[in-house]
Coordinates of C-alpha atoms in Angstrom, one line a residue:
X138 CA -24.0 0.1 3.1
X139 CA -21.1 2.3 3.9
X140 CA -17.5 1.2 4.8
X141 CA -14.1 2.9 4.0
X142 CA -12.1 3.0 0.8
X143 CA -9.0 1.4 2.3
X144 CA -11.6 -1.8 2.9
X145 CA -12.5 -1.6 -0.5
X146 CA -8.6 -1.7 -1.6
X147 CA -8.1 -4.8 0.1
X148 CA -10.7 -6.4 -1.5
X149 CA -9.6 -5.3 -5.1
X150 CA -5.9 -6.7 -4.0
X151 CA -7.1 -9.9 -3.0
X152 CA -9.2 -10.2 -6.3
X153 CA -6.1 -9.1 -8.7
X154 CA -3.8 -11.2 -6.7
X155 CA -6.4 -14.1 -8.0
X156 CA -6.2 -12.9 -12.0
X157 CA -2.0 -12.0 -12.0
X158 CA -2.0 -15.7 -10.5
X159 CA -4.1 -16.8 -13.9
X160 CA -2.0 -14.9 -15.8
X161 CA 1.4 -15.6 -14.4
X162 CA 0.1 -19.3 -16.0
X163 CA -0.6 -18.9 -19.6
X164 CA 2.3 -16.5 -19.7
X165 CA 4.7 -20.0 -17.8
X166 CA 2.5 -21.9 -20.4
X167 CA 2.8 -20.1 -23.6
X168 CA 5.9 -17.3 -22.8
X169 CA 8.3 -19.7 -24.1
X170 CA 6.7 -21.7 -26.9
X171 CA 5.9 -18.9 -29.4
X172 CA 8.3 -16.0 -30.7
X173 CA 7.5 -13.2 -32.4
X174 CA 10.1 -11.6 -35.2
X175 CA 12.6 -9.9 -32.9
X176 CA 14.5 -7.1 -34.3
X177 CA 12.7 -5.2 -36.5
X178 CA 14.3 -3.8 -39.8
X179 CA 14.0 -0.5 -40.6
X180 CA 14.8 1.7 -43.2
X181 CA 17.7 4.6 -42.6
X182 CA 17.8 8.2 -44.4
X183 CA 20.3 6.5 -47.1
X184 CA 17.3 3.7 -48.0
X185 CA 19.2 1.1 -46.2
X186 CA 18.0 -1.8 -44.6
X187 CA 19.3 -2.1 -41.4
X188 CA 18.9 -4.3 -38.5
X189 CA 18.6 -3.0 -34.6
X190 CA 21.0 -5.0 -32.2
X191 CA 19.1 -7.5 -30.3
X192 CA 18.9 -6.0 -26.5
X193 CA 20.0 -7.9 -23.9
X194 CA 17.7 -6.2 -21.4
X195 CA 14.7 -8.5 -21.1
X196 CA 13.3 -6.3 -18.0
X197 CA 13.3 -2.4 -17.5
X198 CA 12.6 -1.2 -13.8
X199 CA 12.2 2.3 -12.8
X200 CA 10.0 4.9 -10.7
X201 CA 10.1 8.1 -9.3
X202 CA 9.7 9.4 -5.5
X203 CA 7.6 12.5 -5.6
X204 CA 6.3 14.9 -2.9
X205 CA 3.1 17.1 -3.9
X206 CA 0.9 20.2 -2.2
X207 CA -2.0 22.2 -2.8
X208 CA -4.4 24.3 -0.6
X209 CA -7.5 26.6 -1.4
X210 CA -7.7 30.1 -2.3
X211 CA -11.3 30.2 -0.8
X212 CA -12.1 28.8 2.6
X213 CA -14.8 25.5 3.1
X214 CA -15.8 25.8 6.4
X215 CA -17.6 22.0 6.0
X216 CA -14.2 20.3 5.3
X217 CA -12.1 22.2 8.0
X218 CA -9.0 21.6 6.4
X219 CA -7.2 24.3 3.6
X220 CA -5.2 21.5 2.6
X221 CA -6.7 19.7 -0.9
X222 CA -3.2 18.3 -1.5
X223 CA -0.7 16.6 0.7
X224 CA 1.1 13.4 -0.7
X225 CA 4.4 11.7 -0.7
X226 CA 4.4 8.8 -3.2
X227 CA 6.8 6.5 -4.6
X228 CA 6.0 4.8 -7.9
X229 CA 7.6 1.9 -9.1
X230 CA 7.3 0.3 -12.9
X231 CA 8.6 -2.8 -14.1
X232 CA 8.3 -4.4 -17.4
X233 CA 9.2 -7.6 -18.2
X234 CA 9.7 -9.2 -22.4
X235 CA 8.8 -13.0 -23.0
X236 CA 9.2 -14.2 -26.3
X237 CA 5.6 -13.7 -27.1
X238 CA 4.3 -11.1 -24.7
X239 CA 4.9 -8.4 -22.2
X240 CA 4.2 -8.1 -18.2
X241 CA 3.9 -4.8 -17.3
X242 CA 3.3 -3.7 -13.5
X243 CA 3.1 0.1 -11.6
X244 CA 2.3 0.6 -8.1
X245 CA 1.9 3.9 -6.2
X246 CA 2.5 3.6 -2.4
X247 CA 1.7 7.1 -1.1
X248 CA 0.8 8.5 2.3
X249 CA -2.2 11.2 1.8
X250 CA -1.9 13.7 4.2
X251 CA -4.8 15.4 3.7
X252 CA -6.8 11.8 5.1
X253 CA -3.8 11.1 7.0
X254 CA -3.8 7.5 5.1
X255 CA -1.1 5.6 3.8
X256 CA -2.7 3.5 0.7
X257 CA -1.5 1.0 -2.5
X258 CA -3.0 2.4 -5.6
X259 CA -1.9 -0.6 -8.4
X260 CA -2.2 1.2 -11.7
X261 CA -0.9 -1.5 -13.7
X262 CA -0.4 -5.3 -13.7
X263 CA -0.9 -6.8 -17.1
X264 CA -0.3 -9.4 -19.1
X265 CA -0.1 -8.2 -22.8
X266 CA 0.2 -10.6 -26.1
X267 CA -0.5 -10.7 -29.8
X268 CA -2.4 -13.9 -30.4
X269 CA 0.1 -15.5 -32.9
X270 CA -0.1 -19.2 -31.0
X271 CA -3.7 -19.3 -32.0
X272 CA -3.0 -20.0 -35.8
X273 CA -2.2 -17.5 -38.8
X274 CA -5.5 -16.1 -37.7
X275 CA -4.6 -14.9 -34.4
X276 CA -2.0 -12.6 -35.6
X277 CA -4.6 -10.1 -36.2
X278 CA -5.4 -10.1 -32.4
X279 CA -4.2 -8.6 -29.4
X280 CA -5.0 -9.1 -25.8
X281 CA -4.3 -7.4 -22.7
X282 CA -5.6 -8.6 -19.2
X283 CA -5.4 -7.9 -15.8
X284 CA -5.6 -3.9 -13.9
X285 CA -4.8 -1.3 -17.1
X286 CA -6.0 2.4 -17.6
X287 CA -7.6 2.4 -20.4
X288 CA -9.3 5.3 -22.3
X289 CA -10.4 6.3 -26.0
X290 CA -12.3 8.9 -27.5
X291 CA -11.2 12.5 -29.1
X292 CA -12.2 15.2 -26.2
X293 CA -9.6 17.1 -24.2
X294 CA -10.3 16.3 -20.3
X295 CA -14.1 16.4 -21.7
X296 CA -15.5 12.5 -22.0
X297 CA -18.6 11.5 -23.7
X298 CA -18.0 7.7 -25.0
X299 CA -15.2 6.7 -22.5
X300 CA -16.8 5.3 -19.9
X301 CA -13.8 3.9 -18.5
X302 CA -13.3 5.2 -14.7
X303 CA -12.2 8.7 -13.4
X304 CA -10.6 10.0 -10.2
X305 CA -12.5 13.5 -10.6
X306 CA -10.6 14.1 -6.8
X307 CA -7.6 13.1 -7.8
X308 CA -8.1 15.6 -10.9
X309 CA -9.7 18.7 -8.5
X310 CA -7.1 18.1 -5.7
X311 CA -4.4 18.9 -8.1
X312 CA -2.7 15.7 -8.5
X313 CA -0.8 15.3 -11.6
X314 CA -3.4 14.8 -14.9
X315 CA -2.5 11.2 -15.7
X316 CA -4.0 10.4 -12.7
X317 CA -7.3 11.3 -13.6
X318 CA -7.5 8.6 -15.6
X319 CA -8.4 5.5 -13.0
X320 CA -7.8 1.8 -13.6
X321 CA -10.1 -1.3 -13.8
X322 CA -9.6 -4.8 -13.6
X323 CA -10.5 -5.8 -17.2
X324 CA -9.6 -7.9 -20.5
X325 CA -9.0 -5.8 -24.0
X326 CA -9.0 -7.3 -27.1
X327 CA -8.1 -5.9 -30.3
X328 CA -8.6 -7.0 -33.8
X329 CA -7.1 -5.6 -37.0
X330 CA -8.9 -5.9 -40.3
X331 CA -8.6 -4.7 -43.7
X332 CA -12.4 -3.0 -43.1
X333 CA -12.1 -1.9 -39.9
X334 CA -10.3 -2.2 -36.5
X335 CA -12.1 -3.3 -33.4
X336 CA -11.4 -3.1 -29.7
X337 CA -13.4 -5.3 -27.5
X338 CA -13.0 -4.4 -23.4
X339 CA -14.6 -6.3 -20.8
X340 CA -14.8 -5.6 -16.9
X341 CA -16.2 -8.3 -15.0
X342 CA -17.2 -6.3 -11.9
X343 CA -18.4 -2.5 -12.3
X344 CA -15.8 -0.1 -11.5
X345 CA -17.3 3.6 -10.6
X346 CA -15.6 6.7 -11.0
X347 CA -13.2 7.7 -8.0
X348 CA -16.1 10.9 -7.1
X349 CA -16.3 13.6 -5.3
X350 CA -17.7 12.3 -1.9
X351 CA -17.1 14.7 0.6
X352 CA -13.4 13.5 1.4
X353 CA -11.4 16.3 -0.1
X354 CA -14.2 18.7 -1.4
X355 CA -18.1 19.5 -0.2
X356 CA -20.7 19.3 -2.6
X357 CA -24.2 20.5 -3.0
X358 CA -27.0 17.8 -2.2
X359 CA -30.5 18.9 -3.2
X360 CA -32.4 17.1 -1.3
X361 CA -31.0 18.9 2.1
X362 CA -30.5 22.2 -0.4
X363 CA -27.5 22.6 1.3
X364 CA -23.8 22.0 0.8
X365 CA -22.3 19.0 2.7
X366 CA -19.0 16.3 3.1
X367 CA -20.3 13.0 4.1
X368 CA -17.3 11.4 3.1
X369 CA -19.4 7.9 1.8
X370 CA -18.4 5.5 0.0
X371 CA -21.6 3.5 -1.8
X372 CA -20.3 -0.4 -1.7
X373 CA -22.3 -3.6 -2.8
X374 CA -25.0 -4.3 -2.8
X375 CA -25.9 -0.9 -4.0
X376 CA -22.6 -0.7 -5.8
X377 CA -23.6 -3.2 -9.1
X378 CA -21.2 -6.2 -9.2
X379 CA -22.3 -7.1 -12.5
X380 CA -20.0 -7.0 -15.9
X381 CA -19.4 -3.7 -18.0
X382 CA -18.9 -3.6 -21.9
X383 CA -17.1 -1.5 -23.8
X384 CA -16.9 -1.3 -27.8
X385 CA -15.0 0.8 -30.0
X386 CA -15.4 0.4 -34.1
X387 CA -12.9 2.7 -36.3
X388 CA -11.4 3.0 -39.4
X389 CA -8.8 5.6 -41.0
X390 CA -8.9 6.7 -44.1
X391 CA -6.3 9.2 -45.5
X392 CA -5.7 11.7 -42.8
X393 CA -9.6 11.2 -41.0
X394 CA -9.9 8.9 -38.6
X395 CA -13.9 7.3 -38.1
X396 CA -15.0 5.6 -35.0
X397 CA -18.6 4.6 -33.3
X398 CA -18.7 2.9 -30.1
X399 CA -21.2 1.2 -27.7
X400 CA -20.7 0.9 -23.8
X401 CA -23.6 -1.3 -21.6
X402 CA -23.1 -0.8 -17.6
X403 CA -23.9 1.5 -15.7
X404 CA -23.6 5.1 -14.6
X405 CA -20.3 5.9 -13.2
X406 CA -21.4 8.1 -10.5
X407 CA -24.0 7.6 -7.6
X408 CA -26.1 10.0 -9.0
X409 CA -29.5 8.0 -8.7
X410 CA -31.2 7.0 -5.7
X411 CA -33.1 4.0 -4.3
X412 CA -36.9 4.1 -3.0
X413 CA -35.3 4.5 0.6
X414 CA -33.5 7.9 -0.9
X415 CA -29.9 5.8 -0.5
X416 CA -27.3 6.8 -3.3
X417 CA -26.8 4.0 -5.9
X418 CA -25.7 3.6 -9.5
X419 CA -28.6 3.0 -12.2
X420 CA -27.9 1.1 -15.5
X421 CA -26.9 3.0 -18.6
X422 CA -26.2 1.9 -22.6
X423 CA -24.1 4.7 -24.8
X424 CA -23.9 4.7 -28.4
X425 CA -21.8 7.2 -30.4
X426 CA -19.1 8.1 -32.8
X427 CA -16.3 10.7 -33.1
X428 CA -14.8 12.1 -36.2
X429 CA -10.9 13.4 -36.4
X430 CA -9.1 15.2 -39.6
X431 CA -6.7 17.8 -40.3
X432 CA -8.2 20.8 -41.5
X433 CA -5.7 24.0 -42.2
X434 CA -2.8 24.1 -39.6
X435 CA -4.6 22.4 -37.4
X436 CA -6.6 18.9 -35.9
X437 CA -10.6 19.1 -36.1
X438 CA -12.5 16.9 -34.4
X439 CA -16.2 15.8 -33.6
X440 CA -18.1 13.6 -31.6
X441 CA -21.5 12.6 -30.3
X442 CA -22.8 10.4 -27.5
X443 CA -26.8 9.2 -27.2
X444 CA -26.8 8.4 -23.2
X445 CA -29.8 6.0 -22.9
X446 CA -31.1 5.4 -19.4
X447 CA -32.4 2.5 -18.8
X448 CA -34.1 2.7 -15.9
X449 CA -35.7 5.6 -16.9
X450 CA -37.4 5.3 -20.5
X451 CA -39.5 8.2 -20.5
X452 CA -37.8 10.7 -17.8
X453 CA -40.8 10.3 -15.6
X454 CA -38.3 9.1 -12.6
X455 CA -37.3 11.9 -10.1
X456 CA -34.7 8.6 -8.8
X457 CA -33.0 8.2 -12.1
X458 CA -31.1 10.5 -14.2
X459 CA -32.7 11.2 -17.4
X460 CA -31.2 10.6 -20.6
X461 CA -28.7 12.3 -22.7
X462 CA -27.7 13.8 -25.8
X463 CA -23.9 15.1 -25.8
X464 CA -21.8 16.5 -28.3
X465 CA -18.5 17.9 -28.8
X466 CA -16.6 19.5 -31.1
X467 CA -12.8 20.8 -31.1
X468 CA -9.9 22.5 -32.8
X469 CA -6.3 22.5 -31.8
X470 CA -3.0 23.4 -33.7
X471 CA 0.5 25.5 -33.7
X472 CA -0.1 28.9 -33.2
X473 CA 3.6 30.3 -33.5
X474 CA 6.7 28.3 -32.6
X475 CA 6.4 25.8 -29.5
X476 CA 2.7 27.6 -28.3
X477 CA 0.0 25.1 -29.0
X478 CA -3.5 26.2 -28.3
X479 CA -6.7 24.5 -28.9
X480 CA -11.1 25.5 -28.0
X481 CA -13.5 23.0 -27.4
X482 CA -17.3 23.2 -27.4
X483 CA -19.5 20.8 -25.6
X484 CA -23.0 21.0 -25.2
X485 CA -25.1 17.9 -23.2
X486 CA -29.1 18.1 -23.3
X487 CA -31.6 16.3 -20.9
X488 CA -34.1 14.5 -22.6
X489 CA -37.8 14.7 -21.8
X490 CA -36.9 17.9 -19.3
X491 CA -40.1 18.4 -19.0
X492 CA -41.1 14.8 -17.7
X493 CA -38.5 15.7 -15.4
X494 CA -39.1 19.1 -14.5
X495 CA -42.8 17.4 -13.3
X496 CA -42.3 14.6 -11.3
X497 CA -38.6 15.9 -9.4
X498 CA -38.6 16.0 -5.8
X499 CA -36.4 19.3 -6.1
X500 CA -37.5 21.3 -9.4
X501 CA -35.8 24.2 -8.9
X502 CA -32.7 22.8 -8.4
X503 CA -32.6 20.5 -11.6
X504 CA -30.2 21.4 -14.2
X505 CA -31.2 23.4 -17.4
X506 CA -32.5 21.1 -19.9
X507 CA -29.2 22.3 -22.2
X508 CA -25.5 22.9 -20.5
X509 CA -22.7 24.3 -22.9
X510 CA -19.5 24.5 -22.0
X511 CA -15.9 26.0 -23.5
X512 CA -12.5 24.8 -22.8
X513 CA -9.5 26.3 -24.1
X514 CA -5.9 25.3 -23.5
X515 CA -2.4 27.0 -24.3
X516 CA 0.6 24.6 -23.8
X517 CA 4.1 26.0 -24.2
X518 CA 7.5 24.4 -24.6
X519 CA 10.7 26.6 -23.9
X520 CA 14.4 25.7 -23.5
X521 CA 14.2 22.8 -25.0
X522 CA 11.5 21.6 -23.9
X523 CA 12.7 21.4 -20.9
X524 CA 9.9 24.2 -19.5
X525 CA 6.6 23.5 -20.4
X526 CA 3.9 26.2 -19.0
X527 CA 0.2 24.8 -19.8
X528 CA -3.3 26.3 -18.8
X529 CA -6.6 24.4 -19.3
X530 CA -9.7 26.6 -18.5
X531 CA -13.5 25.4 -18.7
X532 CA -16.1 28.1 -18.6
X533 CA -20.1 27.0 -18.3
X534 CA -22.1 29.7 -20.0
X535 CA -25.6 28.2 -18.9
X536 CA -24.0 27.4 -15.5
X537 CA -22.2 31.1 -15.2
X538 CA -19.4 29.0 -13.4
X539 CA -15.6 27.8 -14.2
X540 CA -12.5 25.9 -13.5
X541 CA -8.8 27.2 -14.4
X542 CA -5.6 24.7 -14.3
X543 CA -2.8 25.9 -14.8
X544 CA 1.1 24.1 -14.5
X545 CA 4.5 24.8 -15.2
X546 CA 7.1 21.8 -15.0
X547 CA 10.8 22.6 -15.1
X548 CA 13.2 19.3 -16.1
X549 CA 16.5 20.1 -16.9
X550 CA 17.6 16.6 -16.5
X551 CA 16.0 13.2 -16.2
X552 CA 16.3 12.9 -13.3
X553 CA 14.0 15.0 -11.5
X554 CA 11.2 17.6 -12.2
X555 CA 9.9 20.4 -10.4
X556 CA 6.0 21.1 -11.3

């Protein structure tokens, strides 16, 4: 089943105008019943106690207008357009302090010139709280509930246990980075213990990746062996409305941080098929940890994700992608005075290749059984800090094939930016 994106907006809308409805309640409900200390001491270089000045502002509201473009360097004769980037978007935040919690809400209203579509991208509308009006016990808890970006792990634009949504086009197009980063409709929880900290996320309905689809860039699609731009959009019932979980564990001790997490859903991208050769998503558990310390001048870190299949147990499924093994290690610090640089190494294996290898409808276009890939980024902050020139550049050497970003943003005042 096939039907356009903007459809599939409308129907998010209408289903977070039901939960900010739900929300708008307990906040009516319990907003004005329960305070939290309000100000804060804190301590001053003399070793004074001091006391901030209680703000008056209860509500901050701001946004930004912002017009963006891109175009390829290399023509694609199966999209017909050079354009990958034409928007004009206006963003507005607005935040909003109860006694006991927060409401936070930004919208993008944009008109993509490249689809000649004017669309509502809601980013944020949450209801956030610590849990202090359920008993002494309940100030170890938070909760945030409603549409939220969420994200967690230690890679750099490199993801193996956040399983939380992307907009890979968004992110490809050119579109500023936080934006790559997509938002769900979901409830986080967080508990804080003397052991270990836990965060708790729940989705009710799947939310895939935003992924390339043909809209803004072709891609290659095996089973034709030929590069195409169907522009599709895979919708229910092939798109699973069932719940996603999300789990994250972790601990710091000294200056390491430990973490392990869990994740049961599904894959994020339509990468398996059905018996009819239709694109769909197939379920998929993740289990893995990540490690973070200081080591010299610099930040170390590891991590490892065990990408278990379910639908296909012994990789004997030419419809289902195989399971994984993923790891990644990294190293950033201060080179010399306001240049940061860092190098990352990811490697991702395919297990039981070989049952693959077998019973695939296309062989010889499966991927190798093991992928590595570098990244290595130089960010650099002049005038104070009012330039900042950064460059982010992966390089597959089992694929032979890359991907350069680079950006330079020029604020001299607050007020606007030119990137």
């Amino acid at each position: 089943m096939i039907m356009s994106r903007f459809n599939k907006e409308d129907m998010q809308r209408r289903l977070l105008q039901r939960v900010l409805s739900i929300i708008i309640f307990i906040v009516c409900v319990h907003g004005e019943v329960y305070s939290k200390p309000f100000p804060e001491p804190y301590e001053d270089d003399w070793g004074m106690i001091d006391w901030e000045e209680e703000s008056e502002d209860i509500y901050q509201l701001s946004g930004f207008l912002e017009m963006a473009s891109g175009v390829r360097l290399s023509n694609d004769p199966i999209i017909g357009t050079d354009k990958t980037l034409s928007d004009l978007r206006l963003q507005v935040q607005f935040d909003y302090d109860l006694q006991a919690s927060q409401f936070s809400f930004v919208s993008d209203a944009y008109f993509d010139g490249v689809l000649e579509q004017t669309r509502i991208n809601i980013r944020e509308a949450t209801w956030e709280a610590r849990l202090g009006f359920l008993g002494a016990w309940g100030n170890r808890f938070d909760a945030k509930v409603g549409q939220q970006v969420l994200t967690w792990g230690t890679g750099d634009n490199v993801f193996l246990n956040d399983l939380f949504p992307k907009d890979f086009q968004s992110f490809f197009a050119g579109r500023e980075v936080e934006y790559l980063k997509s938002p769900s409709l979901s409830a986080k929880v967080s508990a804080y213990f003397d052991v270990f900290n836990l965060d708790v996320v729940l989705t009710p309905e799947f939310e895939p990746d935003v992924y390339i689809n043909g809209d803004y860039f072709s891609f290659f699609l095996p089973t034709a062996a030929t590069q195409v731009a169907l522009g599709f959009d895979v919708t229910p019932p092939l798109r699973p409305q069932s719940p996603e979980y999300a789990l994250r564990l972790y601990k710091s001790v000294g200056t390491s941080e430990y973490a392990g997490y869990f994740y049961s859903g599904f894959h994020k991208s339509p990468n398996s098929l059905t018996q009819d050769y239709r694109p769909t998503f197939s379920s998929l558990n993740v289990y893995g940890a990540s490690f973070r310390t200081t080591l010299g001048n610099g930040i170390f870190n590891a991590e490892f994700a065990y990408y278990d299949s379910v639908d296909d147990k012994n990789g004997d499924n030419p419809l289902v992608p195989n399971g994984q093994a993923r790891w990644l290690l990294g190293y950033e610090q201060e080179i010399v005075g306001n240049l940061e640089g860092s190098l990352q190494l990811y490697t991702e294996s395919i297990l039981d290749h070989q049952a693959l290898i077998q019973n695939s409808l296309t062989p010889k276009f499966e991927p190798k059984q093991h992928r590595v890939w570098f990244t290595q980024r130089l960010r650099y902050k002049g005038m104070q800090q009012a330039l900042v020139l950064n460059a982010f550049n992966f390089y597959s050497t089992t694929d032979k094939d890359g991907y350069l970003k680079v950006s330079a943003e020029y604020s001299p005042v607050d007020l606007w930016r030119l990137s």
